[in-house]
PDB file of C-alpha atoms and ligand atoms in Angstrom:
ATOM      1  CA  UNK P   1      -8.942  -5.726 -23.662  1.00 98.00           C
ATOM      2  CA  UNK P   2      -8.679  -6.393 -19.897  1.00 98.00           C
ATOM      3  CA  UNK P   3      -8.206  -4.189 -16.902  1.00 98.00           C
ATOM      4  CA  UNK P   4      -7.204  -4.987 -13.299  1.00 98.00           C
ATOM      5  CA  UNK P   5      -9.844  -3.042 -11.633  1.00 96.00           C
ATOM      6  CA  UNK P   6     -11.274  -1.821  -8.289  1.00 97.00           C
ATOM      7  CA  UNK P   7     -14.752  -0.256  -7.921  1.00 97.00           C
ATOM      8  CA  UNK P   8     -13.465   2.477  -5.592  1.00 98.00           C
ATOM      9  CA  UNK P   9     -10.212   3.451  -7.394  1.00 98.00           C
ATOM     10  CA  UNK P  10     -10.447   7.001  -8.922  1.00 98.00           C
ATOM     11  CA  UNK P  11      -7.569   6.199 -11.227  1.00 98.00           C
ATOM     12  CA  UNK P  12      -9.498   3.190 -12.584  1.00 98.00           C
ATOM     13  CA  UNK P  13     -12.518   5.480 -12.995  1.00 98.00           C
ATOM     14  CA  UNK P  14     -10.461   7.799 -15.127  1.00 98.00           C
ATOM     15  CA  UNK P  15      -9.793   4.929 -17.486  1.00 98.00           C
ATOM     16  CA  UNK P  16     -13.426   3.743 -17.518  1.00 98.00           C
ATOM     17  CA  UNK P  17     -14.771   7.275 -18.118  1.00 98.00           C
ATOM     18  CA  UNK P  18     -12.370   7.624 -21.119  1.00 98.00           C
ATOM     19  CA  UNK P  19     -13.466   4.147 -22.403  1.00 98.00           C
ATOM     20  CA  UNK P  20     -17.060   5.287 -22.325  1.00 98.00           C
ATOM     21  CA  UNK P  21     -16.299   8.625 -23.866  1.00 98.00           C
ATOM     22  CA  UNK P  22     -14.534   7.042 -26.855  1.00 98.00           C
ATOM     23  CA  UNK P  23     -17.005   4.308 -27.289  1.00 98.00           C
ATOM     24  CA  UNK P  24     -14.704   1.334 -26.240  1.00 98.00           C
ATOM     25  CA  UNK P  25     -16.278   0.498 -22.776  1.00 98.00           C
ATOM     26  CA  UNK P  26     -17.926  -2.656 -24.122  1.00 98.00           C
ATOM     27  CA  UNK P  27     -14.451  -3.993 -25.237  1.00 98.00           C
ATOM     28  CA  UNK P  28     -12.917  -3.686 -21.818  1.00 98.00           C
ATOM     29  CA  UNK P  29     -13.275  -6.587 -19.362  1.00 98.00           C
ATOM     30  CA  UNK P  30     -12.815  -5.785 -15.694  1.00 97.00           C
ATOM     31  CA  UNK P  31     -10.602  -8.300 -13.729  1.00 97.00           C
ATOM     32  CA  UNK P  32     -11.002  -8.252 -10.037  1.00 95.00           C
ATOM     33  CA  UNK P  33      -7.923  -7.517  -7.994  1.00 97.00           C
ATOM     34  CA  UNK P  34      -6.969  -6.273  -4.523  1.00 97.00           C
ATOM     35  CA  UNK P  35      -4.398  -3.474  -4.858  1.00 97.00           C
ATOM     36  CA  UNK P  36      -2.954  -2.439  -1.560  1.00 97.00           C
ATOM     37  CA  UNK P  37       0.254  -0.502  -0.716  1.00 97.00           C
ATOM     38  CA  UNK P  38       1.354  -2.988   1.948  1.00 96.00           C
ATOM     39  CA  UNK P  39      -0.424  -6.318   1.256  1.00 97.00           C
ATOM     40  CA  UNK P  40       0.451  -6.184  -2.438  1.00 97.00           C
ATOM     41  CA  UNK P  41      -1.615  -8.313  -4.805  1.00 98.00           C
ATOM     42  CA  UNK P  42       0.750 -10.722  -6.476  1.00 98.00           C
ATOM     43  CA  UNK P  43      -1.702 -11.079  -9.408  1.00 97.00           C
ATOM     44  CA  UNK P  44      -1.116  -7.463 -10.298  1.00 98.00           C
ATOM     45  CA  UNK P  45       2.576  -7.367  -9.363  1.00 98.00           C
ATOM     46  CA  UNK P  46       3.183 -10.189 -11.843  1.00 98.00           C
ATOM     47  CA  UNK P  47       2.357  -7.694 -14.674  1.00 98.00           C
ATOM     48  CA  UNK P  48       2.901  -4.248 -13.094  1.00 98.00           C
ATOM     49  CA  UNK P  49       5.942  -4.126 -10.629  1.00 98.00           C
ATOM     50  CA  UNK P  50       4.192  -1.296  -8.728  1.00 98.00           C
ATOM     51  CA  UNK P  51       1.149  -3.559  -8.053  1.00 98.00           C
ATOM     52  CA  UNK P  52      -1.315  -0.832  -8.715  1.00 98.00           C
ATOM     53  CA  UNK P  53      -4.649  -0.438 -10.493  1.00 98.00           C
ATOM     54  CA  UNK P  54      -5.326   0.424 -13.179  1.00 98.00           C
ATOM     55  CA  UNK P  55      -3.230  -2.086 -14.958  1.00 98.00           C
ATOM     56  CA  UNK P  56      -4.322  -2.850 -18.489  1.00 98.00           C
ATOM     57  CA  UNK P  57      -3.908  -5.581 -21.197  1.00 98.00           C
ATOM     58  CA  UNK P  58      -4.194  -4.536 -24.788  1.00 98.00           C
ATOM     59  CA  UNK P  59      -5.449  -7.069 -27.340  1.00 98.00           C
ATOM     60  CA  UNK P  60      -1.927  -7.299 -28.828  1.00 97.00           C
ATOM     61  CA  UNK P  61      -0.540  -8.451 -25.417  1.00 96.00           C
ATOM     62  CA  UNK P  62       0.955  -5.161 -24.345  1.00 98.00           C
ATOM     63  CA  UNK P  63       0.658  -4.445 -20.680  1.00 98.00           C
ATOM     64  CA  UNK P  64       0.030  -0.799 -19.969  1.00 98.00           C
ATOM     65  CA  UNK P  65       0.066   1.406 -16.877  1.00 98.00           C
ATOM     66  CA  UNK P  66      -0.465   3.845 -15.325  1.00 98.00           C
ATOM     67  CA  UNK P  67      -3.889   5.609 -15.866  1.00 98.00           C
ATOM     68  CA  UNK P  68      -2.278   8.351 -17.987  1.00 98.00           C
ATOM     69  CA  UNK P  69      -0.806   5.885 -20.420  1.00 98.00           C
ATOM     70  CA  UNK P  70      -3.950   3.693 -20.567  1.00 98.00           C
ATOM     71  CA  UNK P  71      -6.245   6.779 -21.059  1.00 98.00           C
ATOM     72  CA  UNK P  72      -3.997   8.037 -24.066  1.00 98.00           C
ATOM     73  CA  UNK P  73      -3.929   4.503 -25.448  1.00 98.00           C
ATOM     74  CA  UNK P  74      -7.704   4.195 -25.563  1.00 98.00           C
ATOM     75  CA  UNK P  75      -8.093   7.606 -26.970  1.00 98.00           C
ATOM     76  CA  UNK P  76      -5.618   6.937 -29.741  1.00 98.00           C
ATOM     77  CA  UNK P  77      -7.125   3.568 -30.522  1.00 98.00           C
ATOM     78  CA  UNK P  78     -10.498   5.248 -30.929  1.00 98.00           C
ATOM     79  CA  UNK P  79      -9.175   8.013 -33.108  1.00 96.00           C
ATOM     80  CA  UNK P  80      -8.433  10.772 -30.623  1.00 87.00           C
ATOM     81  CA  UNK P  81     -10.342  13.643 -29.219  1.00 93.00           C
ATOM     82  CA  UNK P  82      -9.706  13.564 -25.459  1.00 98.00           C
ATOM     83  CA  UNK P  83      -6.049  14.585 -25.614  1.00 98.00           C
ATOM     84  CA  UNK P  84      -5.814  17.943 -27.506  1.00 96.00           C
ATOM     85  CA  UNK P  85      -3.317  17.371 -30.308  1.00 93.00           C
ATOM     86  CA  UNK P  86      -1.045  20.369 -30.040  1.00 90.00           C
ATOM     87  CA  UNK P  87      -0.553  23.912 -28.665  1.00 94.00           C
ATOM     88  CA  UNK P  88      -1.754  25.570 -25.481  1.00 96.00           C
ATOM     89  CA  UNK P  89      -4.918  23.362 -25.217  1.00 96.00           C
ATOM     90  CA  UNK P  90      -2.758  20.262 -24.981  1.00 97.00           C
ATOM     91  CA  UNK P  91      -0.423  21.671 -22.267  1.00 97.00           C
ATOM     92  CA  UNK P  92      -3.375  22.961 -20.328  1.00 97.00           C
ATOM     93  CA  UNK P  93      -5.202  19.530 -20.391  1.00 98.00           C
ATOM     94  CA  UNK P  94      -2.079  17.577 -19.521  1.00 98.00           C
ATOM     95  CA  UNK P  95      -1.203  19.977 -16.596  1.00 98.00           C
ATOM     96  CA  UNK P  96      -4.732  19.632 -15.328  1.00 98.00           C
ATOM     97  CA  UNK P  97      -4.413  15.901 -15.486  1.00 98.00           C
ATOM     98  CA  UNK P  98      -1.138  16.148 -13.560  1.00 98.00           C
ATOM     99  CA  UNK P  99      -2.768  18.293 -10.793  1.00 98.00           C
ATOM    100  CA  UNK P 100      -5.812  16.084 -10.688  1.00 98.00           C
ATOM    101  CA  UNK P 101      -3.675  13.050 -10.387  1.00 98.00           C
ATOM    102  CA  UNK P 102      -1.615  14.786  -7.706  1.00 98.00           C
ATOM    103  CA  UNK P 103      -4.696  15.717  -5.694  1.00 98.00           C
ATOM    104  CA  UNK P 104      -5.758  12.009  -5.863  1.00 98.00           C
ATOM    105  CA  UNK P 105      -2.249  10.702  -4.909  1.00 98.00           C
ATOM    106  CA  UNK P 106      -2.240  13.052  -1.893  1.00 98.00           C
ATOM    107  CA  UNK P 107      -5.755  11.979  -0.889  1.00 98.00           C
ATOM    108  CA  UNK P 108      -4.793   8.392  -1.139  1.00 98.00           C
ATOM    109  CA  UNK P 109      -1.733   8.869   1.026  1.00 97.00           C
ATOM    110  CA  UNK P 110      -3.964  10.575   3.471  1.00 97.00           C
ATOM    111  CA  UNK P 111      -6.329   7.654   3.412  1.00 97.00           C
ATOM    112  CA  UNK P 112      -3.605   5.096   3.711  1.00 96.00           C
ATOM    113  CA  UNK P 113      -2.353   6.861   6.837  1.00 93.00           C
ATOM    114  CA  UNK P 114      -5.618   5.947   8.523  1.00 91.00           C
ATOM    115  CA  UNK P 115      -6.632   2.673   6.912  1.00 94.00           C
ATOM    116  CA  UNK P 116      -3.291   0.990   6.257  1.00 95.00           C
ATOM    117  CA  UNK P 117      -0.917   2.338   8.906  1.00 95.00           C
ATOM    118  CA  UNK P 118      -1.085   0.824  12.381  1.00 95.00           C
ATOM    119  CA  UNK P 119      -2.552   3.465  14.726  1.00 93.00           C
ATOM    120  CA  UNK P 120       0.451   3.561  17.060  1.00 95.00           C
ATOM    121  CA  UNK P 121       2.713   4.492  14.012  1.00 94.00           C
ATOM    122  CA  UNK P 122       0.359   7.095  12.490  1.00 90.00           C
ATOM    123  CA  UNK P 123       1.539  10.658  12.198  1.00 92.00           C
ATOM    124  CA  UNK P 124      -1.210  13.289  11.909  1.00 93.00           C
ATOM    125  CA  UNK P 125       1.182  15.914  10.687  1.00 95.00           C
ATOM    126  CA  UNK P 126       1.821  13.822   7.566  1.00 94.00           C
ATOM    127  CA  UNK P 127      -1.886  13.321   6.934  1.00 96.00           C
ATOM    128  CA  UNK P 128      -2.694  16.999   7.417  1.00 97.00           C
ATOM    129  CA  UNK P 129       0.074  17.907   4.848  1.00 98.00           C
ATOM    130  CA  UNK P 130      -1.449  15.653   2.282  1.00 98.00           C
ATOM    131  CA  UNK P 131      -4.843  17.272   2.914  1.00 98.00           C
ATOM    132  CA  UNK P 132      -3.316  20.659   2.618  1.00 98.00           C
ATOM    133  CA  UNK P 133      -2.116  19.624  -0.901  1.00 98.00           C
ATOM    134  CA  UNK P 134      -5.648  18.494  -1.773  1.00 98.00           C
ATOM    135  CA  UNK P 135      -6.944  21.964  -0.651  1.00 98.00           C
ATOM    136  CA  UNK P 136      -4.356  23.791  -2.673  1.00 98.00           C
ATOM    137  CA  UNK P 137      -5.226  21.709  -5.709  1.00 98.00           C
ATOM    138  CA  UNK P 138      -8.909  22.424  -5.162  1.00 98.00           C
ATOM    139  CA  UNK P 139      -8.181  26.150  -4.907  1.00 98.00           C
ATOM    140  CA  UNK P 140      -6.307  26.077  -8.161  1.00 98.00           C
ATOM    141  CA  UNK P 141      -9.223  24.302  -9.966  1.00 98.00           C
ATOM    142  CA  UNK P 142     -11.654  26.665  -8.374  1.00 98.00           C
ATOM    143  CA  UNK P 143      -9.712  29.686  -9.716  1.00 98.00           C
ATOM    144  CA  UNK P 144      -9.981  28.427 -13.205  1.00 97.00           C
ATOM    145  CA  UNK P 145     -13.487  26.888 -12.983  1.00 98.00           C
ATOM    146  CA  UNK P 146     -14.769  29.150 -15.756  1.00 98.00           C
ATOM    147  CA  UNK P 147     -12.368  27.617 -18.223  1.00 97.00           C
ATOM    148  CA  UNK P 148     -13.640  24.079 -17.516  1.00 98.00           C
ATOM    149  CA  UNK P 149     -17.169  24.727 -18.757  1.00 98.00           C
ATOM    150  CA  UNK P 150     -18.200  22.740 -21.900  1.00 97.00           C
ATOM    151  CA  UNK P 151     -14.914  20.911 -22.085  1.00 98.00           C
ATOM    152  CA  UNK P 152     -14.585  17.057 -22.218  1.00 98.00           C
ATOM    153  CA  UNK P 153     -10.929  16.091 -22.287  1.00 98.00           C
ATOM    154  CA  UNK P 154      -8.388  14.313 -20.143  1.00 98.00           C
ATOM    155  CA  UNK P 155      -8.017  17.441 -18.027  1.00 98.00           C
ATOM    156  CA  UNK P 156     -11.766  17.838 -17.159  1.00 98.00           C
ATOM    157  CA  UNK P 157     -12.181  14.007 -16.803  1.00 99.00           C
ATOM    158  CA  UNK P 158      -9.377  13.822 -14.311  1.00 99.00           C
ATOM    159  CA  UNK P 159     -10.639  16.769 -12.239  1.00 99.00           C
ATOM    160  CA  UNK P 160     -14.171  15.270 -12.090  1.00 98.00           C
ATOM    161  CA  UNK P 161     -12.808  11.851 -11.045  1.00 98.00           C
ATOM    162  CA  UNK P 162     -10.782  13.548  -8.354  1.00 98.00           C
ATOM    163  CA  UNK P 163     -13.743  15.485  -6.966  1.00 98.00           C
ATOM    164  CA  UNK P 164     -15.930  12.278  -6.967  1.00 98.00           C
ATOM    165  CA  UNK P 165     -13.225  10.537  -4.904  1.00 98.00           C
ATOM    166  CA  UNK P 166     -13.332  13.328  -2.309  1.00 98.00           C
ATOM    167  CA  UNK P 167     -17.172  12.812  -2.067  1.00 98.00           C
ATOM    168  CA  UNK P 168     -16.591   9.103  -1.485  1.00 98.00           C
ATOM    169  CA  UNK P 169     -13.791   9.262   1.064  1.00 98.00           C
ATOM    170  CA  UNK P 170     -13.430  12.763   2.341  1.00 98.00           C
ATOM    171  CA  UNK P 171     -16.980  14.067   2.571  1.00 98.00           C
ATOM    172  CA  UNK P 172     -15.957  15.841   5.783  1.00 97.00           C
ATOM    173  CA  UNK P 173     -13.614  18.012   3.763  1.00 98.00           C
ATOM    174  CA  UNK P 174     -16.538  19.959   2.427  1.00 98.00           C
ATOM    175  CA  UNK P 175     -14.755  20.683  -0.904  1.00 98.00           C
ATOM    176  CA  UNK P 176     -17.748  22.502  -2.228  1.00 98.00           C
ATOM    177  CA  UNK P 177     -17.738  25.186   0.386  1.00 98.00           C
ATOM    178  CA  UNK P 178     -16.525  28.468  -0.987  1.00 98.00           C
ATOM    179  CA  UNK P 179     -16.030  26.874  -4.420  1.00 98.00           C
ATOM    180  CA  UNK P 180     -19.379  27.414  -6.009  1.00 98.00           C
ATOM    181  CA  UNK P 181     -18.468  27.668  -9.525  1.00 98.00           C
ATOM    182  CA  UNK P 182     -16.280  24.544  -9.375  1.00 98.00           C
ATOM    183  CA  UNK P 183     -19.160  22.742  -7.643  1.00 98.00           C
ATOM    184  CA  UNK P 184     -21.709  23.790 -10.302  1.00 98.00           C
ATOM    185  CA  UNK P 185     -19.384  22.714 -13.067  1.00 98.00           C
ATOM    186  CA  UNK P 186     -18.909  19.333 -11.369  1.00 98.00           C
ATOM    187  CA  UNK P 187     -22.692  18.775 -10.917  1.00 98.00           C
ATOM    188  CA  UNK P 188     -23.144  19.246 -14.609  1.00 98.00           C
ATOM    189  CA  UNK P 189     -20.137  17.091 -15.676  1.00 98.00           C
ATOM    190  CA  UNK P 190     -21.247  14.294 -13.271  1.00 98.00           C
ATOM    191  CA  UNK P 191     -24.416  13.944 -15.365  1.00 98.00           C
ATOM    192  CA  UNK P 192     -22.474  12.779 -18.379  1.00 98.00           C
ATOM    193  CA  UNK P 193     -23.404   9.153 -19.315  1.00 98.00           C
ATOM    194  CA  UNK P 194     -19.683   8.198 -18.886  1.00 98.00           C
ATOM    195  CA  UNK P 195     -19.741   9.471 -15.265  1.00 98.00           C
ATOM    196  CA  UNK P 196     -23.073   7.967 -14.509  1.00 98.00           C
ATOM    197  CA  UNK P 197     -21.937   4.572 -15.741  1.00 98.00           C
ATOM    198  CA  UNK P 198     -18.771   4.558 -13.518  1.00 98.00           C
ATOM    199  CA  UNK P 199     -19.898   5.812 -10.177  1.00 98.00           C
ATOM    200  CA  UNK P 200     -17.409   4.897  -7.449  1.00 97.00           C
ATOM    201  CA  UNK P 201     -18.275   2.480  -4.693  1.00 95.00           C
TER     202      UNK P 201
HETATM  203  N1  LIG U   1      -0.160   6.927 -10.967  1.00 54.73           N
HETATM  204  C1  LIG U   1      -1.083   5.760 -10.852  1.00 54.73           C
HETATM  205  C2  LIG U   1      -1.701   5.732  -9.487  1.00 54.73           C
HETATM  206  C3  LIG U   1      -2.505   4.460  -9.236  1.00 54.73           C
HETATM  207  C4  LIG U   1      -2.881   4.165  -7.803  1.00 54.73           C
HETATM  208  O1  LIG U   1      -2.376   4.841  -6.937  1.00 54.73           O
HETATM  209  N2  LIG U   1      -3.706   3.220  -7.630  1.00 54.73           N
HETATM  210  C5  LIG U   1      -4.137   2.808  -6.286  1.00 54.73           C
HETATM  211  C6  LIG U   1      -5.596   2.457  -6.168  1.00 54.73           C
HETATM  212  S1  LIG U   1      -6.599   3.950  -6.398  1.00 54.73           S
HETATM  213  C7  LIG U   1      -3.317   1.610  -5.937  1.00 54.73           C
HETATM  214  O2  LIG U   1      -3.164   0.711  -6.790  1.00 54.73           O
HETATM  215  N3  LIG U   1      -2.795   1.477  -4.636  1.00 54.73           N
HETATM  216  C8  LIG U   1      -2.027   0.454  -4.222  1.00 54.73           C
HETATM  217  C9  LIG U   1      -0.590   0.836  -4.158  1.00 54.73           C
HETATM  218  O3  LIG U   1      -0.239   2.036  -4.256  1.00 54.73           O
HETATM  219  O4  LIG U   1       0.261  -0.075  -3.922  1.00 54.73           O
HETATM  220  C10 LIG U   1      -2.135   5.987 -11.908  1.00 54.73           C
HETATM  221  O5  LIG U   1      -2.357   7.012 -12.439  1.00 54.73           O
HETATM  222  O6  LIG U   1      -2.669   4.920 -12.392  1.00 54.73           O
END
């Protein structure tokens, strides 16, 4: 199995954490690539019209994206466990994944506003609105921090990858401030071998 990869992509990290958690990390080869929203990498676009990482090649030749699909594929291949099979736990995890992915999508848009858009065309109101979404998502995670404890599934993995990306790119946001329980949960989760093996940067 192969993966178009970037060492600073939180979405790639989700896939790698899942691969570690289900015992398939040794079977995934990382292929270097240069995903960018403007200077699109033709190598990736040739397989994924969106030109984004993660883009994944299964051993049977199937090309899979995005991170949600790849994570579920790896989990299924390994016999399951990270995607609750049914009932309330499943919808809870999938909704947490959606909100964690949304937090990341907003954070990335805010970052592209400063690193990809020419300064004379930048619009601080747009960036601020994206950061506001990040804060709202953080507040939602904070409000349910108690329910995250002890869980390892696609919901908690996505939230942890989201928080780690804020540490990497938005340290000035100070996401821990006023969110002690979420912060404590993250410190514990970040010690998992799957997280330690996939640190961003
Ligand atoms: N929904 C996608 C988002 C992936 C994504 O935004 N990846 C970023 C890197 S972290 C990327 O490839 N950006 C380049 C672009 O958007 O064209 C997923 O879950 O995999």
